[in-house]
């Protein structure tokens, strides 16, 4: 039992006494101990009854939890796993500053020892122990049983039934039936097992739960699990000892639960896993007699210990099989989900049309892409930001024979070096701080498919050598691994930088550049295929009108002319964002008109009026406009020809040529 007394806070003076397995503390009304102070979180902390103590856990509260133990104040943080075992006299503090809430902790003898869920409280005086067997002695008592032919045959039959059991429930039933066959004086058999997490581990506050109680001569699933004698349970678990005790109600104490159970004598035997000092207590096998005092003997204890020795392995294996089946079921569900998602993505990508009818796009699709999709060569996609390099990379994969496998993408600029290496090549458990389990890298995940490395020029030099080996040998070595793994992955890389320049300046490996640049594909910027702008704009208009639920009539002629005249330095991505903004602005069913366009696109509007060319032929008029644009650009950039040329979308040499032609 645990007693919590609020000594500071709005609930000061309130007392809370409990034998529950979990006690929740917080501001929300559903908590076991409600603390109305504002700085206390809705679900602030919990106190969990474990096999050896009560454990306080911080539930990631906003203002924190601490324990004051004598002169020390222990904050519950990541360093101690946000939990601590409570001791008598501790003071729990919730929050910080002047408005802190304090709770004084009082533990009685029962609460300070092993405290199984649904066990008997209050039997502190202990049963009259007739015989014990330490855990290291239990494996040596089998020779004693072998001298008794009758029990040896019963033990053999019990072991056979336990070994043939297919699941944990069947194992527990076989253990109970075996106990009845081996110990004639037993009237009730109870199996208590320790709770485990999904990985088979346990926390400091692990609980022991009565799983089943069977009654001699009663068919069917048995009765509800009976309470376990606390003093016997504590000796079995805490001292790792098999115990036989007599006259339990009289010697242990006359608590209502014990008298109701009418237990006259008890055998408690541990179920354990492992050997030597590393054994773990899995649970307790309890045999009760409710008919006469002192009925059990040392021989009964010995044969129960032998049964428990063999039953322990069956319980451990059954739980392992149970976890494996649950994990297998989860993996199957995850696999179905991932396959469905990937299939949906594959179909979506395959059906996603690369929009463009310009000569530049036709050359890309028919002269380049169609020739390389069904080869194994590495493809390097070059182009400015926003031109659609990932869309081309997806087309390389989904139009190839690898389309049934995974298309995996990774932006090399999105992660620091150490994380990128683990992400690409995987790691082994314990290879670095935080590597709690093995992890597959993207190369291994994409085995048989395609790995798209976006912004490949941003990859650190140290990783470039590992990537080069993967390309040359088809082998990867996860971080912390001793051996390489063979992988069959097609690499498609993309960059918006000039890799030749990066190599010349020492920022990119020359040998890797030649490995990536086997088949280069240049995606033209939007200003080089202006005839595709109407197609793209109409596509995005229809898409966002459907998404937002606002019908749009289309673009006015003047608005479309302005769009085609603009250079779109952000390329298709900039056009896409512009159309999305336009759909939000237009009235339902309306046209996109020039005044709705962004100012940067409308800057060319009224250009002819500002130039005011003299009347003449078309060539003369265009020459005057071009001359005016050259002068204006130089003026805006303080005669900086490099900046002016960049604004005009031409090279510096091209600018000089035009200036000479106009005599400027």
XYZ file of C-alpha atoms in Angstrom:
664
model
C 0.000 0.000 0.000
C 1.143 3.564 -0.673
C -0.031 6.768 0.997
C 0.270 10.134 -0.762
C -0.310 13.312 1.276
C -0.432 16.689 -0.505
C 1.678 19.047 1.633
C 1.775 21.998 -0.780
C -0.617 23.150 -3.502
C -4.328 23.854 -3.918
C -5.186 20.335 -2.705
C -3.030 20.698 0.418
C -4.104 18.396 3.252
C -5.722 15.758 1.036
C -4.609 12.149 1.539
C -4.740 9.337 -0.986
C -4.245 5.722 0.073
C -4.069 3.068 -2.630
C -3.092 -0.499 -3.441
C -3.758 -0.035 -7.174
C -1.175 -1.083 -9.699
C -1.148 2.343 -11.403
C -1.877 5.684 -9.717
C -2.223 8.624 -12.116
C -1.407 12.185 -11.019
C -2.519 15.287 -12.886
C -4.947 18.152 -13.365
C -7.449 16.264 -15.555
C -10.562 14.938 -13.751
C -9.880 11.351 -14.857
C -6.717 11.026 -12.754
C -6.604 8.976 -9.537
C -5.081 11.943 -7.686
C -6.481 15.187 -9.089
C -4.269 18.255 -8.504
C -6.076 21.383 -9.743
C -2.994 23.642 -9.840
C -2.604 25.359 -13.251
C 1.058 24.454 -13.762
C 0.339 20.737 -13.266
C -0.134 18.984 -16.614
C -3.383 17.201 -17.473
C -1.601 13.850 -17.177
C 1.510 14.817 -15.264
C 2.944 11.626 -13.721
C 2.078 8.106 -12.605
C 3.130 5.752 -9.835
C 3.389 2.131 -10.958
C 3.492 -0.827 -8.588
C 6.250 -3.233 -9.615
C 7.664 -6.540 -8.477
C 10.075 -4.918 -6.040
C 8.918 -1.343 -5.433
C 6.781 1.598 -6.513
C 8.158 3.559 -9.465
C 7.370 7.225 -10.191
C 7.226 8.120 -13.899
C 7.082 11.567 -15.462
C 4.646 11.554 -18.410
C 6.586 14.238 -20.311
C 4.934 16.967 -18.285
C 5.359 20.607 -19.232
C 6.918 21.786 -15.963
C 8.710 18.633 -14.853
C 8.728 16.156 -11.956
C 11.310 15.597 -9.213
C 11.866 13.577 -6.037
C 13.363 15.118 -2.874
C 15.278 12.448 -0.949
C 17.006 13.909 2.089
C 19.280 16.727 0.926
C 19.093 15.584 -2.725
C 16.620 16.722 -5.363
C 16.438 14.245 -8.257
C 14.833 15.585 -11.461
C 13.141 13.049 -13.707
C 14.659 13.646 -17.129
C 16.080 11.739 -20.081
C 19.157 10.824 -18.055
C 17.202 8.536 -15.723
C 14.567 7.551 -18.242
C 12.035 9.903 -16.589
C 11.403 7.367 -13.801
C 12.726 6.521 -10.329
C 11.966 3.902 -7.672
C 10.315 5.523 -4.642
C 11.547 5.063 -1.094
C 9.791 5.671 2.200
C 10.040 9.327 3.172
C 10.416 10.639 -0.379
C 8.692 13.878 -1.365
C 7.384 14.155 -4.927
C 7.469 17.619 -6.525
C 5.347 18.475 -9.557
C 6.238 21.654 -11.459
C 8.808 24.284 -10.541
C 9.097 27.690 -8.938
C 6.942 29.019 -6.121
C 3.738 27.290 -7.291
C 5.218 23.807 -6.939
C 3.021 20.929 -5.687
C 4.521 18.553 -3.095
C 3.313 15.101 -2.072
C 4.789 13.190 0.876
C 5.166 9.442 0.265
C 4.536 6.741 2.886
C 5.075 3.054 2.091
C 4.060 0.170 4.343
C 5.986 -3.126 4.432
C 3.759 -4.760 1.844
C 4.084 -1.886 -0.568
C 7.824 -1.748 -0.186
C 8.208 -5.350 -1.312
C 7.105 -7.104 -4.499
C 3.594 -6.042 -5.276
C 1.819 -8.162 -7.903
C -1.303 -6.952 -9.566
C -4.433 -8.358 -7.828
C -2.442 -9.937 -5.003
C -3.322 -10.028 -1.311
C -2.393 -6.999 0.762
C -1.706 -6.957 4.483
C -0.153 -10.401 5.164
C 3.034 -8.885 6.505
C 3.805 -11.370 9.268
C 4.696 -14.188 6.807
C 3.686 -17.819 6.530
C 5.232 -20.691 8.492
C 7.896 -21.920 6.067
C 8.524 -25.669 6.160
C 11.093 -25.985 3.351
C 12.804 -23.900 0.692
C 14.914 -24.499 -2.403
C 17.171 -21.776 -3.798
C 17.052 -21.205 -7.551
C 20.490 -22.722 -8.131
C 19.344 -25.845 -6.257
C 16.197 -26.402 -8.315
C 18.024 -27.880 -11.278
C 19.575 -30.549 -9.019
C 16.423 -31.970 -7.414
C 15.424 -33.978 -10.502
C 17.529 -36.932 -9.350
C 15.369 -37.151 -6.213
C 12.222 -37.466 -8.302
C 13.807 -40.135 -10.522
C 13.796 -42.592 -7.604
C 9.980 -42.551 -7.568
C 8.785 -44.523 -10.595
C 5.174 -43.365 -10.255
C 6.071 -39.682 -10.162
C 8.687 -40.162 -12.865
C 6.011 -41.477 -15.244
C 3.659 -38.638 -14.266
C 6.476 -36.143 -14.795
C 7.191 -37.603 -18.238
C 3.514 -37.326 -19.233
C 3.340 -33.768 -17.875
C 6.457 -32.734 -19.804
C 5.071 -34.308 -22.976
C 1.767 -32.397 -22.647
C 3.604 -29.162 -21.929
C 5.935 -29.735 -24.885
C 3.003 -30.381 -27.243
C 1.161 -27.212 -26.214
C 0.942 -24.772 -29.142
C 0.356 -21.471 -27.385
C 0.732 -19.814 -23.989
C -2.820 -20.618 -22.899
C -2.339 -24.312 -23.684
C 1.036 -24.288 -21.876
C -0.553 -22.838 -18.730
C -3.324 -25.464 -18.783
C -0.755 -28.260 -19.268
C 1.309 -26.921 -16.344
C -1.750 -26.916 -14.068
C -2.756 -30.441 -15.131
C 0.803 -31.640 -14.578
C 0.866 -30.121 -11.096
C -2.347 -31.965 -10.155
C -0.876 -35.246 -11.439
C 2.410 -34.807 -9.558
C 1.097 -33.349 -6.284
C -2.022 -35.269 -5.171
C -2.625 -32.917 -2.234
C -3.047 -29.834 -4.428
C -6.642 -28.631 -4.770
C -5.920 -25.407 -6.677
C -3.083 -24.442 -9.029
C -2.407 -20.822 -10.022
C 0.071 -19.576 -12.619
C 1.341 -16.011 -12.199
C 3.393 -14.453 -15.020
C 5.378 -11.268 -15.288
C 4.068 -8.699 -17.755
C 6.398 -7.973 -20.678
C 6.531 -5.348 -23.374
C 6.317 -6.121 -27.087
C 10.056 -6.836 -27.256
C 10.006 -9.247 -24.335
C 11.674 -6.766 -21.987
C 10.436 -5.363 -18.732
C 10.733 -2.064 -16.928
C 11.700 -1.573 -13.311
C 7.990 -1.491 -12.492
C 7.124 -4.815 -14.131
C 3.950 -6.375 -12.719
C 3.105 -10.002 -11.983
C -0.393 -10.979 -13.010
C -2.315 -14.167 -12.093
C -3.055 -15.741 -15.495
C -5.191 -18.750 -14.547
C -6.379 -20.848 -11.585
C -7.558 -24.411 -12.071
C -9.455 -26.538 -9.552
C -8.892 -30.287 -9.219
C -11.712 -32.254 -10.798
C -13.305 -29.233 -12.447
C -13.534 -29.335 -16.249
C -13.442 -26.280 -18.452
C -11.271 -23.194 -18.333
C -11.140 -22.974 -14.528
C -12.154 -20.238 -12.116
C -11.096 -16.619 -11.952
C -7.461 -16.335 -10.809
C -7.296 -16.475 -7.014
C -5.223 -14.006 -4.987
C -1.580 -14.970 -4.526
C -0.221 -15.137 -0.975
C 1.910 -12.026 -0.778
C 4.479 -13.206 1.758
C 5.067 -16.439 -0.170
C 5.137 -14.557 -3.471
C 7.669 -12.065 -2.088
C 9.966 -14.847 -0.899
C 9.752 -16.676 -4.233
C 10.419 -13.616 -6.412
C 12.609 -11.458 -4.204
C 14.742 -14.259 -2.722
C 14.525 -16.514 -5.812
C 13.446 -19.414 -3.678
C 10.902 -22.241 -3.905
C 8.780 -22.254 -0.736
C 6.420 -24.633 1.060
C 4.351 -22.979 3.805
C 1.677 -24.442 6.104
C -1.418 -23.027 7.769
C -1.331 -19.929 5.606
C -4.438 -18.156 6.994
C -3.406 -18.651 10.587
C 0.287 -17.927 10.246
C 0.100 -15.208 7.607
C -2.723 -13.179 9.060
C -6.501 -13.102 9.071
C -7.092 -10.714 6.180
C -10.501 -10.954 4.557
C -9.045 -12.056 1.195
C -7.002 -14.840 2.754
C -9.871 -16.145 4.866
C -12.123 -16.023 1.830
C -9.578 -18.040 -0.121
C -9.270 -20.586 2.749
C -5.687 -21.463 1.834
C -4.388 -24.007 4.391
C -0.965 -24.641 2.856
C 0.933 -23.285 -0.152
C 3.789 -24.247 -2.467
C 5.340 -21.387 -4.408
C 7.908 -22.186 -7.099
C 9.587 -19.688 -9.432
C 9.408 -19.946 -13.199
C 12.660 -18.618 -14.581
C 14.724 -18.117 -17.713
C 18.503 -18.341 -18.026
C 21.050 -19.681 -15.593
C 23.601 -18.618 -13.040
C 23.409 -14.959 -11.989
C 21.686 -13.947 -15.191
C 18.390 -15.754 -14.630
C 15.144 -13.824 -14.901
C 12.029 -14.616 -12.915
C 9.203 -15.153 -15.404
C 6.492 -15.903 -12.865
C 5.356 -18.111 -10.023
C 3.647 -21.511 -9.920
C 1.465 -21.681 -6.787
C -0.157 -24.882 -5.513
C -2.788 -24.549 -2.753
C -4.442 -27.024 -0.452
C -7.692 -25.920 1.182
C -8.621 -29.133 2.964
C -6.042 -29.863 5.687
C -3.114 -28.081 7.317
C 0.464 -29.059 6.519
C -0.483 -31.450 3.759
C 2.453 -30.628 1.471
C 5.860 -32.274 1.973
C 9.433 -31.652 0.837
C 8.921 -34.308 -1.839
C 5.968 -32.264 -3.164
C 8.225 -29.225 -3.261
C 10.935 -31.153 -5.127
C 8.609 -32.516 -7.809
C 6.981 -29.065 -8.210
C 10.460 -27.607 -8.683
C 11.258 -30.165 -11.391
C 7.947 -29.408 -13.126
C 8.677 -25.664 -12.917
C 12.148 -26.234 -14.344
C 10.706 -27.721 -17.532
C 7.631 -25.483 -17.553
C 9.804 -22.347 -17.444
C 11.318 -23.107 -20.830
C 7.873 -23.832 -22.278
C 6.518 -20.519 -20.944
C 9.512 -18.580 -22.308
C 9.188 -20.278 -25.697
C 5.409 -19.784 -25.822
C 5.830 -16.089 -25.086
C 8.544 -15.829 -27.708
C 6.286 -17.536 -30.263
C 3.452 -15.211 -29.199
C 5.661 -12.162 -29.767
C 6.931 -13.527 -33.071
C 3.386 -14.201 -34.277
C 2.310 -10.713 -33.216
C 5.376 -9.213 -34.908
C 4.728 -11.305 -38.015
C 1.119 -10.126 -38.086
C 2.254 -6.513 -37.721
C 4.818 -6.970 -40.466
C 2.211 -8.514 -42.746
C -0.121 -5.577 -42.162
C 2.719 -3.089 -42.663
C 3.809 -4.934 -45.784
C 0.292 -4.845 -47.218
C 0.054 -1.140 -46.359
C 3.440 -0.330 -47.900
C 2.734 -2.405 -50.992
C -0.642 -0.720 -51.430
C 0.884 2.712 -50.935
C 3.759 1.978 -53.297
C 1.410 0.530 -55.901
C -0.750 3.635 -55.633
C 2.336 5.792 -55.923
C 3.665 3.722 -58.809
C 0.408 4.031 -60.725
C 0.228 7.736 -59.926
C 3.798 8.334 -61.041
C 3.358 6.220 -64.146
C 0.228 8.124 -65.087
C 1.735 11.510 -64.204
C 2.264 13.052 -67.598
C 5.370 15.052 -68.402
C 3.730 18.059 -69.993
C 5.485 19.664 -72.931
C 5.253 19.770 -76.706
C 8.192 22.049 -77.362
C 11.127 20.856 -79.445
C 13.340 20.827 -76.331
C 10.951 18.538 -74.415
C 10.373 16.248 -77.389
C 14.133 15.829 -77.704
C 14.392 15.007 -73.992
C 11.549 12.477 -73.995
C 12.132 10.717 -77.283
C 15.810 11.167 -78.063
C 17.179 10.751 -74.524
C 14.725 9.272 -72.021
C 13.364 6.529 -74.274
C 16.869 5.300 -75.049
C 18.091 4.976 -71.457
C 15.130 3.694 -69.396
C 15.757 -0.013 -69.984
C 19.509 0.097 -69.485
C 21.394 -0.222 -66.178
C 23.566 2.870 -66.654
C 23.661 5.662 -64.124
C 21.716 8.757 -65.159
C 22.716 12.294 -64.179
C 19.891 14.824 -64.472
C 21.019 18.439 -64.697
C 18.872 21.512 -64.594
C 17.930 24.626 -62.698
C 15.861 24.573 -59.544
C 12.208 23.828 -60.210
C 12.502 22.387 -63.723
C 11.156 18.966 -62.631
C 14.260 16.816 -62.192
C 12.520 14.399 -59.793
C 9.680 13.946 -62.301
C 12.222 12.957 -64.962
C 13.931 10.601 -62.476
C 10.579 8.965 -61.706
C 9.976 8.581 -65.434
C 13.327 6.784 -65.776
C 12.175 4.278 -63.137
C 8.476 3.846 -63.918
C 9.054 3.484 -67.666
C 11.732 0.826 -67.120
C 11.594 -2.887 -66.322
C 12.288 -1.999 -62.673
C 8.916 -0.296 -62.244
C 7.522 -3.153 -60.106
C 10.270 -2.487 -57.516
C 10.762 0.505 -55.216
C 11.629 4.024 -56.338
C 13.399 5.545 -53.322
C 14.384 9.213 -53.087
C 16.853 11.030 -50.845
C 17.804 14.698 -50.827
C 21.526 14.755 -50.044
C 21.336 18.344 -48.788
C 18.625 17.586 -46.232
C 20.743 15.673 -43.676
C 24.052 16.134 -41.839
C 26.906 13.857 -42.873
C 26.637 11.251 -40.084
C 22.887 10.811 -40.512
C 23.110 10.731 -44.314
C 25.630 7.866 -44.188
C 23.329 5.836 -41.926
C 20.315 6.727 -44.080
C 21.979 5.587 -47.298
C 23.993 2.581 -46.151
C 22.271 1.549 -42.884
C 23.921 0.742 -39.549
C 24.402 -2.023 -37.021
C 23.135 -1.952 -33.467
C 25.612 -0.225 -31.150
C 27.705 1.258 -33.970
C 27.192 4.768 -32.554
C 25.277 6.539 -29.810
C 21.566 6.110 -30.422
C 21.935 3.036 -32.659
C 19.620 0.870 -30.554
C 18.853 -1.589 -33.332
C 19.937 -2.609 -36.817
C 18.669 -0.348 -39.575
C 18.487 -0.987 -43.310
C 19.821 1.771 -45.531
C 18.118 3.126 -48.624
C 20.477 1.147 -50.882
C 19.252 -2.085 -49.288
C 15.617 -0.957 -49.318
C 15.862 -0.035 -53.011
C 17.534 -3.354 -53.937
C 16.178 -4.325 -57.372
C 14.756 -0.844 -57.920
C 15.994 2.730 -58.304
C 17.594 5.150 -55.842
C 17.232 8.835 -56.727
C 19.889 11.066 -55.137
C 18.693 14.654 -55.392
C 21.202 17.481 -54.912
C 24.049 14.948 -55.280
C 26.583 17.794 -55.438
C 25.861 18.490 -51.735
C 27.112 15.063 -50.617
C 30.147 15.329 -48.283
C 33.497 14.202 -49.726
C 33.817 11.370 -47.172
C 30.549 9.836 -48.388
C 31.401 10.293 -52.050
C 34.022 7.526 -51.765
C 31.435 5.095 -50.322
C 28.992 5.998 -53.085
C 31.724 5.434 -55.674
C 32.365 1.916 -54.291
C 28.640 1.145 -54.358
C 28.530 2.199 -58.014
C 31.707 0.333 -58.997
C 31.317 -2.920 -57.042
C 27.578 -3.063 -56.351
C 28.453 -3.474 -52.650
C 27.640 -1.479 -49.539
C 28.897 -1.716 -45.968
C 26.500 -0.510 -43.233
C 27.999 1.627 -40.471
C 29.549 -0.685 -37.888
C 29.318 -3.794 -40.106
C 32.284 -6.080 -40.766
C 31.227 -7.299 -44.211
C 29.851 -5.859 -47.428
C 26.434 -6.605 -48.896
C 25.652 -7.034 -52.574
C 22.882 -4.784 -53.895
C 21.315 -4.299 -57.312
C 20.312 -0.650 -57.383
C 20.106 1.742 -60.282
C 21.302 5.226 -59.392
C 19.692 8.351 -60.787
C 21.341 11.542 -59.534
C 20.316 15.155 -59.943
C 22.025 18.493 -59.423
C 21.381 22.151 -60.140
C 25.108 22.935 -60.093
C 27.786 22.580 -62.730
C 29.571 19.425 -61.584
C 32.553 20.073 -63.847
C 33.099 23.355 -62.042
C 32.625 21.634 -58.667
C 35.296 19.080 -59.645
C 37.675 21.823 -60.811
C 37.281 23.647 -57.498
C 37.851 20.465 -55.451
C 34.374 20.121 -54.005
C 33.440 16.950 -55.885
C 35.412 13.804 -56.660
C 36.447 13.575 -60.300
C 36.169 9.768 -60.405
C 32.635 9.907 -58.953
C 31.680 12.592 -61.463
C 32.613 10.302 -64.356
C 30.670 7.434 -62.731
C 27.528 9.551 -62.383
C 27.868 11.268 -65.731
C 27.495 8.095 -67.828
C 24.266 9.364 -69.404
C 23.566 13.053 -68.684
C 20.094 14.483 -69.240
C 19.619 18.255 -69.216
C 16.123 19.448 -68.382
C 15.621 22.810 -70.149
C 14.447 25.808 -68.093
C 10.986 27.169 -68.771
C 12.305 30.257 -70.599
C 13.751 27.917 -73.253
C 10.360 26.315 -73.907
C 7.906 29.172 -73.584
C 5.435 27.401 -75.883
C 4.871 24.895 -73.037
C 3.760 27.620 -70.598
C 0.086 27.656 -71.772
C -0.117 23.850 -71.458
C 1.383 23.876 -67.960
C -0.692 26.847 -66.815
C -3.961 25.247 -67.979
C -2.950 21.955 -66.331
C -2.271 23.597 -62.962
C -5.420 25.760 -63.244
C -7.601 22.685 -63.702
C -5.802 20.809 -60.898
C -6.103 23.519 -58.240
C -9.633 24.486 -59.252
C -10.614 20.863 -58.555
C -8.645 20.707 -55.283
C -10.022 23.989 -53.921
C -13.497 23.396 -55.330
C -13.627 26.675 -57.256
C -14.376 26.466 -61.011
C -12.216 28.635 -63.267
C -13.012 29.705 -66.838
C -9.373 29.988 -67.911
C -6.808 32.695 -68.736
C -7.494 35.870 -70.627
C -5.324 36.362 -73.725
C -3.414 39.294 -72.191
C -2.729 37.350 -68.957
C -1.373 34.385 -70.901
C 0.834 36.671 -73.004
C 2.317 38.137 -69.819
C 2.964 34.640 -68.471
C 4.745 33.646 -71.675
C 6.816 36.818 -71.679
C 8.076 36.238 -68.109
C 11.366 34.305 -67.684
C 10.278 32.272 -64.607
C 13.640 31.946 -62.792
C 11.914 29.406 -60.502
C 10.778 27.499 -63.594
C 7.801 25.086 -63.420
C 7.648 25.246 -59.630
C 7.279 29.045 -59.743
C 4.561 28.784 -62.411
C 2.761 26.158 -60.334
C 2.786 28.375 -57.235
C 1.620 31.378 -59.264
C -1.371 29.478 -60.681
C -2.306 28.148 -57.239
C -2.360 31.720 -55.912
C -4.452 32.837 -58.900
C -7.092 30.159 -58.274
C -7.444 31.418 -54.711
C -7.918 34.991 -55.973
C -10.352 34.601 -58.881
C -14.091 34.641 -58.501
C -15.834 31.275 -59.053
C -16.183 30.695 -62.787
C -14.085 33.758 -63.630
C -11.104 34.315 -65.921
C -7.540 35.027 -64.833
C -6.920 38.646 -65.828
C -3.620 40.629 -65.844
C -4.337 42.569 -62.642
C -4.419 39.282 -60.691
C -0.876 38.336 -61.740
C 2.102 38.942 -59.457
C 3.886 42.259 -59.838
C 7.095 40.588 -61.051
C 5.171 39.050 -63.981
C 3.306 42.258 -64.812
C 6.504 44.366 -64.944
C 6.643 43.931 -68.733
C 3.065 45.223 -69.052
C 2.957 48.620 -70.872
C 6.521 48.222 -72.087
C 5.736 49.524 -75.586
C 4.107 52.642 -74.132
C 7.196 53.350 -72.025
C 9.624 52.845 -74.945
C 7.489 54.870 -77.395
C 9.229 53.592 -80.539
C 8.958 55.634 -83.716
C 6.871 54.214 -86.486
C 8.613 51.847 -88.836
C 8.956 48.244 -89.808
C 8.567 45.420 -87.264
C 12.331 44.916 -87.165
C 12.939 48.616 -86.546
C 10.371 48.652 -83.739
C 11.852 45.517 -82.103
C 15.375 46.931 -82.384
C 14.274 50.089 -80.587
C 12.650 48.065 -77.805
C 15.715 45.825 -77.448
C 18.038 48.866 -77.329
C 15.866 50.441 -74.644
C 15.906 47.208 -72.578
C 19.724 47.013 -72.768
C 20.098 50.633 -71.590
C 17.529 50.204 -68.782
C 19.152 47.016 -67.550
C 22.623 48.601 -67.452
C 21.199 51.644 -65.664
C 19.449 49.484 -63.030
C 22.695 47.619 -62.323
C 24.989 50.658 -62.318
C 26.604 49.552 -65.581
C 27.481 46.110 -64.139
C 27.436 44.079 -67.337
C 27.522 40.696 -65.593
C 24.441 41.490 -63.482
C 22.638 43.080 -66.437
C 23.305 40.042 -68.634
C 21.980 37.726 -65.896
C 18.774 39.798 -65.603
C 18.311 39.746 -69.363
C 18.870 35.978 -69.463
C 21.900 36.150 -71.751
C 25.640 35.641 -71.332
C 28.091 38.492 -70.738
C 29.594 37.856 -74.174
C 26.122 37.977 -75.705
C 25.515 41.319 -74.012
C 28.774 42.751 -75.371
C 27.821 41.598 -78.864
C 24.429 43.331 -78.681
C 25.968 46.532 -77.275
C 28.432 46.658 -80.166
C 25.601 46.052 -82.647
C 23.681 49.051 -81.267
C 26.814 51.188 -80.944
C 26.508 51.413 -77.143
